[in-house]
mmCIF file of C-alpha atoms and ligand atoms in Angstrom:
data_model
loop_
_atom_site.group_PDB
_atom_site.id
_atom_site.type_symbol
_atom_site.label_atom_id
_atom_site.label_comp_id
_atom_site.label_asym_id
_atom_site.label_seq_id
_atom_site.Cartn_x
_atom_site.Cartn_y
_atom_site.Cartn_z
ATOM 1 C CA UNK O 146 -18.229 -10.361 -8.439
ATOM 2 C CA UNK O 147 -20.762 -7.881 -9.693
ATOM 3 C CA UNK O 148 -19.729 -4.575 -11.221
ATOM 4 C CA UNK O 149 -19.500 -3.255 -7.664
ATOM 5 C CA UNK O 150 -16.501 -5.137 -6.140
ATOM 6 C CA UNK O 151 -16.211 -5.648 -2.400
ATOM 7 C CA UNK O 152 -12.799 -4.278 -1.278
ATOM 8 C CA UNK O 153 -11.542 -4.645 2.234
ATOM 9 C CA UNK O 154 -9.351 -2.358 4.239
ATOM 10 C CA UNK O 155 -7.057 -4.168 6.698
ATOM 11 C CA UNK O 156 -8.359 -2.719 9.943
ATOM 12 C CA UNK O 157 -5.863 -3.769 12.584
ATOM 13 C CA UNK O 158 -4.114 -0.383 12.803
ATOM 14 C CA UNK O 159 -3.637 2.776 10.806
ATOM 15 C CA UNK O 160 -5.850 5.174 8.876
ATOM 16 C CA UNK O 161 -8.658 2.799 7.931
ATOM 17 C CA UNK O 162 -11.612 5.119 7.789
ATOM 18 C CA UNK O 163 -10.162 7.428 5.096
ATOM 19 C CA UNK O 164 -9.525 4.424 2.785
ATOM 20 C CA UNK O 165 -13.031 3.094 3.316
ATOM 21 C CA UNK O 166 -14.473 6.473 2.307
ATOM 22 C CA UNK O 167 -12.197 6.837 -0.736
ATOM 23 C CA UNK O 168 -13.107 3.304 -1.919
ATOM 24 C CA UNK O 169 -16.844 3.983 -1.579
ATOM 25 C CA UNK O 170 -16.440 7.226 -3.568
ATOM 26 C CA UNK O 171 -14.758 5.197 -6.295
ATOM 27 C CA UNK O 172 -17.738 2.844 -6.636
ATOM 28 C CA UNK O 173 -16.675 -0.076 -4.447
ATOM 29 C CA UNK O 174 -18.365 -1.653 -1.485
ATOM 30 C CA UNK O 175 -15.788 -1.169 1.322
ATOM 31 C CA UNK O 176 -15.484 -3.162 4.511
ATOM 32 C CA UNK O 177 -12.958 -3.311 7.351
ATOM 33 C CA UNK O 178 -11.070 -6.633 7.559
ATOM 34 C CA UNK O 179 -10.121 -7.999 11.019
ATOM 35 C CA UNK O 180 -11.009 -11.623 10.731
ATOM 36 C CA UNK O 181 -10.550 -14.566 8.395
ATOM 37 C CA UNK O 182 -14.140 -14.680 7.175
ATOM 38 C CA UNK O 183 -13.870 -11.025 6.194
ATOM 39 C CA UNK O 184 -10.619 -11.572 4.373
ATOM 40 C CA UNK O 185 -12.184 -14.469 2.509
ATOM 41 C CA UNK O 186 -15.116 -12.354 1.401
ATOM 42 C CA UNK O 187 -13.308 -9.538 -0.382
ATOM 43 C CA UNK O 188 -12.365 -9.154 -4.037
ATOM 44 C CA UNK O 189 -9.369 -6.993 -3.208
ATOM 45 C CA UNK O 190 -7.601 -5.576 -0.116
ATOM 46 C CA UNK O 191 -6.093 -2.211 0.865
ATOM 47 C CA UNK O 192 -3.328 -2.282 3.475
ATOM 48 C CA UNK O 193 -3.258 1.188 4.955
ATOM 49 C CA UNK O 194 -0.487 3.400 6.375
ATOM 50 C CA UNK O 195 0.313 3.081 9.988
ATOM 51 C CA UNK O 196 3.266 1.300 11.515
ATOM 52 C CA UNK O 197 4.512 -1.751 9.614
ATOM 53 C CA UNK O 198 6.187 -3.595 12.493
ATOM 54 C CA UNK O 199 3.052 -3.194 14.651
ATOM 55 C CA UNK O 200 0.790 -4.262 11.802
ATOM 56 C CA UNK O 201 2.950 -7.284 11.131
ATOM 57 C CA UNK O 202 2.713 -8.310 14.756
ATOM 58 C CA UNK O 203 -1.075 -7.787 14.787
ATOM 59 C CA UNK O 204 -1.378 -9.915 11.574
ATOM 60 C CA UNK O 205 0.114 -12.766 13.480
ATOM 61 C CA UNK O 206 -1.963 -12.188 16.599
ATOM 62 C CA UNK O 207 -5.207 -12.075 14.531
ATOM 63 C CA UNK O 208 -4.058 -15.209 12.611
ATOM 64 C CA UNK O 209 -4.256 -13.390 9.297
ATOM 65 C CA UNK O 210 -0.610 -13.502 8.175
ATOM 66 C CA UNK O 211 -0.618 -16.864 6.463
ATOM 67 C CA UNK O 212 -4.182 -16.560 5.032
ATOM 68 C CA UNK O 213 -3.248 -13.184 3.562
ATOM 69 C CA UNK O 214 0.006 -14.480 2.107
ATOM 70 C CA UNK O 215 -2.019 -17.296 0.589
ATOM 71 C CA UNK O 216 -4.622 -14.993 -0.957
ATOM 72 C CA UNK O 217 -1.831 -12.816 -2.452
ATOM 73 C CA UNK O 218 -0.183 -15.862 -3.907
ATOM 74 C CA UNK O 219 -3.494 -16.771 -5.389
ATOM 75 C CA UNK O 220 -3.695 -13.404 -7.231
ATOM 76 C CA UNK O 221 -5.958 -11.325 -5.035
ATOM 77 C CA UNK O 222 -5.576 -7.664 -5.993
ATOM 78 C CA UNK O 223 -4.012 -5.507 -3.239
ATOM 79 C CA UNK O 224 -2.986 -1.906 -2.713
ATOM 80 C CA UNK O 225 -0.592 -0.943 0.017
ATOM 81 C CA UNK O 226 0.016 2.632 1.106
ATOM 82 C CA UNK O 227 3.187 3.559 3.052
ATOM 83 C CA UNK O 228 3.282 0.905 5.865
ATOM 84 C CA UNK O 229 1.100 -1.212 3.473
ATOM 85 C CA UNK O 230 3.831 -0.966 0.768
ATOM 86 C CA UNK O 231 6.399 -2.079 3.350
ATOM 87 C CA UNK O 232 4.313 -5.097 4.288
ATOM 88 C CA UNK O 233 3.734 -6.119 0.660
ATOM 89 C CA UNK O 234 7.460 -6.075 -0.200
ATOM 90 C CA UNK O 235 9.629 -9.138 -0.621
ATOM 91 C CA UNK O 236 12.473 -7.483 1.266
ATOM 92 C CA UNK O 237 12.541 -4.672 3.835
ATOM 93 C CA UNK O 238 15.617 -2.702 4.844
ATOM 94 C CA UNK O 239 15.905 -0.939 8.233
ATOM 95 C CA UNK O 240 13.163 -2.811 9.984
ATOM 96 C CA UNK O 241 13.067 -4.924 13.128
ATOM 97 C CA UNK O 242 14.531 -8.428 12.867
ATOM 98 C CA UNK O 243 11.223 -10.110 13.820
ATOM 99 C CA UNK O 244 9.083 -8.020 11.336
ATOM 100 C CA UNK O 245 7.094 -10.138 8.944
ATOM 101 C CA UNK O 246 6.259 -9.313 5.384
ATOM 102 C CA UNK O 247 3.840 -10.581 2.848
ATOM 103 C CA UNK O 248 5.901 -11.078 -0.294
ATOM 104 C CA UNK O 249 3.206 -9.786 -2.611
ATOM 105 C CA UNK O 250 5.581 -7.545 -4.633
ATOM 106 C CA UNK O 251 9.075 -8.289 -5.906
ATOM 107 C CA UNK O 252 10.572 -5.135 -4.500
ATOM 108 C CA UNK O 253 13.119 -4.072 -1.827
ATOM 109 C CA UNK O 254 11.845 -1.147 0.350
ATOM 110 C CA UNK O 255 13.723 0.992 2.790
ATOM 111 C CA UNK O 256 11.699 1.864 5.758
ATOM 112 C CA UNK O 257 11.609 5.518 7.016
ATOM 113 C CA UNK O 258 13.850 6.255 4.064
ATOM 114 C CA UNK O 259 13.173 9.973 3.766
ATOM 115 C CA UNK O 260 13.584 10.398 7.485
ATOM 116 C CA UNK O 261 17.286 11.051 7.134
ATOM 117 C CA UNK O 262 16.411 14.248 5.286
ATOM 118 C CA UNK O 263 12.950 15.131 6.431
ATOM 119 C CA UNK O 264 10.164 13.217 8.129
ATOM 120 C CA UNK O 265 7.190 14.462 6.146
ATOM 121 C CA UNK O 266 6.771 16.380 2.947
ATOM 122 C CA UNK O 267 4.478 16.774 -0.102
ATOM 123 C CA UNK O 268 5.276 16.646 -3.772
ATOM 124 C CA UNK O 269 3.410 16.668 -7.153
ATOM 125 C CA UNK O 270 4.003 13.413 -9.036
ATOM 126 C CA UNK O 271 3.690 12.305 -12.636
ATOM 127 C CA UNK O 272 1.908 9.005 -12.124
ATOM 128 C CA UNK O 273 1.850 6.456 -15.012
ATOM 129 C CA UNK O 274 -1.792 5.455 -15.568
ATOM 130 C CA UNK O 275 -3.270 8.592 -14.023
ATOM 131 C CA UNK O 276 -3.891 11.275 -16.623
ATOM 132 C CA UNK O 277 -4.484 15.046 -16.116
ATOM 133 C CA UNK O 278 -3.053 16.982 -13.236
ATOM 134 C CA UNK O 279 -0.097 15.583 -11.321
ATOM 135 C CA UNK O 280 -0.912 13.617 -8.209
ATOM 136 C CA UNK O 281 -0.348 15.520 -4.946
ATOM 137 C CA UNK O 282 1.490 13.080 -2.694
ATOM 138 C CA UNK O 283 1.750 13.348 1.105
ATOM 139 C CA UNK O 284 4.733 11.448 2.538
ATOM 140 C CA UNK O 285 4.690 10.667 6.302
ATOM 141 C CA UNK O 286 7.802 8.778 7.493
ATOM 142 C CA UNK O 287 7.554 7.029 4.168
ATOM 143 C CA UNK O 288 9.547 4.248 2.668
ATOM 144 C CA UNK O 289 11.072 4.315 -0.837
ATOM 145 C CA UNK O 290 11.668 1.449 -3.201
ATOM 146 C CA UNK O 291 15.346 0.636 -3.686
ATOM 147 C CA UNK O 292 15.002 -2.451 -6.054
ATOM 148 C CA UNK O 293 12.289 -3.607 -8.348
ATOM 149 C CA UNK O 294 12.172 -7.083 -9.833
ATOM 150 C CA UNK O 295 11.650 -7.804 -13.540
ATOM 151 C CA UNK O 296 7.797 -7.938 -13.434
ATOM 152 C CA UNK O 297 7.370 -4.676 -11.537
ATOM 153 C CA UNK O 298 6.368 -1.428 -13.265
ATOM 154 C CA UNK O 299 7.590 1.861 -11.774
ATOM 155 C CA UNK O 300 4.656 4.308 -11.768
ATOM 156 C CA UNK O 301 6.058 7.373 -9.991
ATOM 157 C CA UNK O 302 9.325 8.808 -8.713
ATOM 158 C CA UNK O 303 10.099 11.859 -6.501
ATOM 159 C CA UNK O 304 10.422 14.687 -9.065
ATOM 160 C CA UNK O 305 13.010 16.960 -7.348
ATOM 161 C CA UNK O 306 14.822 17.877 -4.175
ATOM 162 C CA UNK O 307 17.251 15.855 -2.045
ATOM 163 C CA UNK O 308 15.288 12.545 -2.630
ATOM 164 C CA UNK O 309 14.800 13.113 -6.391
ATOM 165 C CA UNK O 310 14.278 10.001 -8.573
ATOM 166 C CA UNK O 311 13.509 7.680 -5.785
ATOM 167 C CA UNK O 312 10.698 5.254 -6.693
ATOM 168 C CA UNK O 313 7.474 5.896 -4.753
ATOM 169 C CA UNK O 314 4.769 3.953 -6.670
ATOM 170 C CA UNK O 315 4.913 0.486 -8.245
ATOM 171 C CA UNK O 316 2.640 -2.076 -9.729
ATOM 172 C CA UNK O 317 3.165 -5.813 -10.290
ATOM 173 C CA UNK O 318 0.159 -7.406 -11.920
ATOM 174 C CA UNK O 319 -2.772 -7.057 -9.564
ATOM 175 C CA UNK O 320 -0.717 -5.542 -6.749
ATOM 176 C CA UNK O 321 -0.236 -1.724 -6.423
ATOM 177 C CA UNK O 322 1.751 0.226 -3.793
ATOM 178 C CA UNK O 323 2.554 3.814 -3.042
ATOM 179 C CA UNK O 324 4.939 5.311 -0.475
ATOM 180 C CA UNK O 325 2.452 8.111 0.070
ATOM 181 C CA UNK O 326 -1.110 8.568 1.373
ATOM 182 C CA UNK O 327 -3.659 9.371 -1.325
ATOM 183 C CA UNK O 328 -6.487 8.931 1.179
ATOM 184 C CA UNK O 329 -5.750 12.242 2.887
ATOM 185 C CA UNK O 330 -5.809 14.633 -0.104
ATOM 186 C CA UNK O 331 -9.366 14.240 -1.422
ATOM 187 C CA UNK O 332 -7.945 13.157 -4.862
ATOM 188 C CA UNK O 333 -9.645 9.801 -5.448
ATOM 189 C CA UNK O 334 -7.655 8.832 -8.591
ATOM 190 C CA UNK O 335 -5.294 6.314 -7.000
ATOM 191 C CA UNK O 336 -8.216 4.530 -5.325
ATOM 192 C CA UNK O 337 -10.075 4.695 -8.614
ATOM 193 C CA UNK O 338 -7.153 3.027 -10.341
ATOM 194 C CA UNK O 339 -7.181 0.266 -7.764
ATOM 195 C CA UNK O 340 -10.944 -0.233 -7.968
ATOM 196 C CA UNK O 341 -10.624 -0.540 -11.735
ATOM 197 C CA UNK O 342 -7.800 -3.076 -11.283
ATOM 198 C CA UNK O 343 -10.064 -5.126 -9.046
ATOM 199 C CA UNK O 344 -12.949 -4.896 -11.564
ATOM 200 C CA UNK O 345 -10.591 -5.995 -14.366
ATOM 201 C CA UNK O 346 -9.189 -8.865 -12.353
HETATM 202 N N1 LIG Y 507 2.825 6.580 7.264
HETATM 203 C C1 LIG Y 507 3.259 5.466 7.330
HETATM 204 O O1 LIG Y 507 2.542 4.437 7.096
HETATM 205 C C2 LIG Y 507 4.584 5.268 8.036
HETATM 206 C C3 LIG Y 507 5.190 3.875 7.911
HETATM 207 C C4 LIG Y 507 6.064 3.673 9.099
HETATM 208 N N2 LIG Y 507 7.236 4.497 9.036
HETATM 209 C C5 LIG Y 507 6.533 2.164 9.121
HETATM 210 O O2 LIG Y 507 7.685 1.903 9.182
HETATM 211 O O3 LIG Y 507 5.734 1.429 9.098
#
């Protein structure tokens, strides 16, 4: 890897373009990943928001599920946003029985967790590892994290309101996940954090 890492965005479904742009702004070379050769060529991978059960089905259809599990097991850096967080988890609550997951993070997530109170909302988060202003977080039918394993750092929680204290950002070694969508706010700091993680890997 040169100082400009190549970072893929899983491009089967979801808001791929926004992530590609945010990664490029953070100094990475960004490519969409739809096939095995593309997956093999990247130094790290973003799994975008979208719909986790659909994406899990498409991962099987495109024959990327096992290769992606293998790369994660091998230590490839990854960042999952919303549906991407769900896919990276080791356990998913409130999903379909046939939904697959990638086992890249030792966490239990609850899918559509905020939906019982409100589908979508925004909040300002204190985010460990990101200095300065709070991170404006946009949640869209988002999951939250109900359990973290021993090697997992909690980076952010909902600050107030009915869902206060629920975990919405975590990191385990080279794998980062957020319940929310930093690619839609124009604040590049979460992508910058991930690009720096890939550089440091
Ligand atoms: N914005 C999102 O990625 C929503 C995630 C979606 N609710 C799911 O279950 O996959």
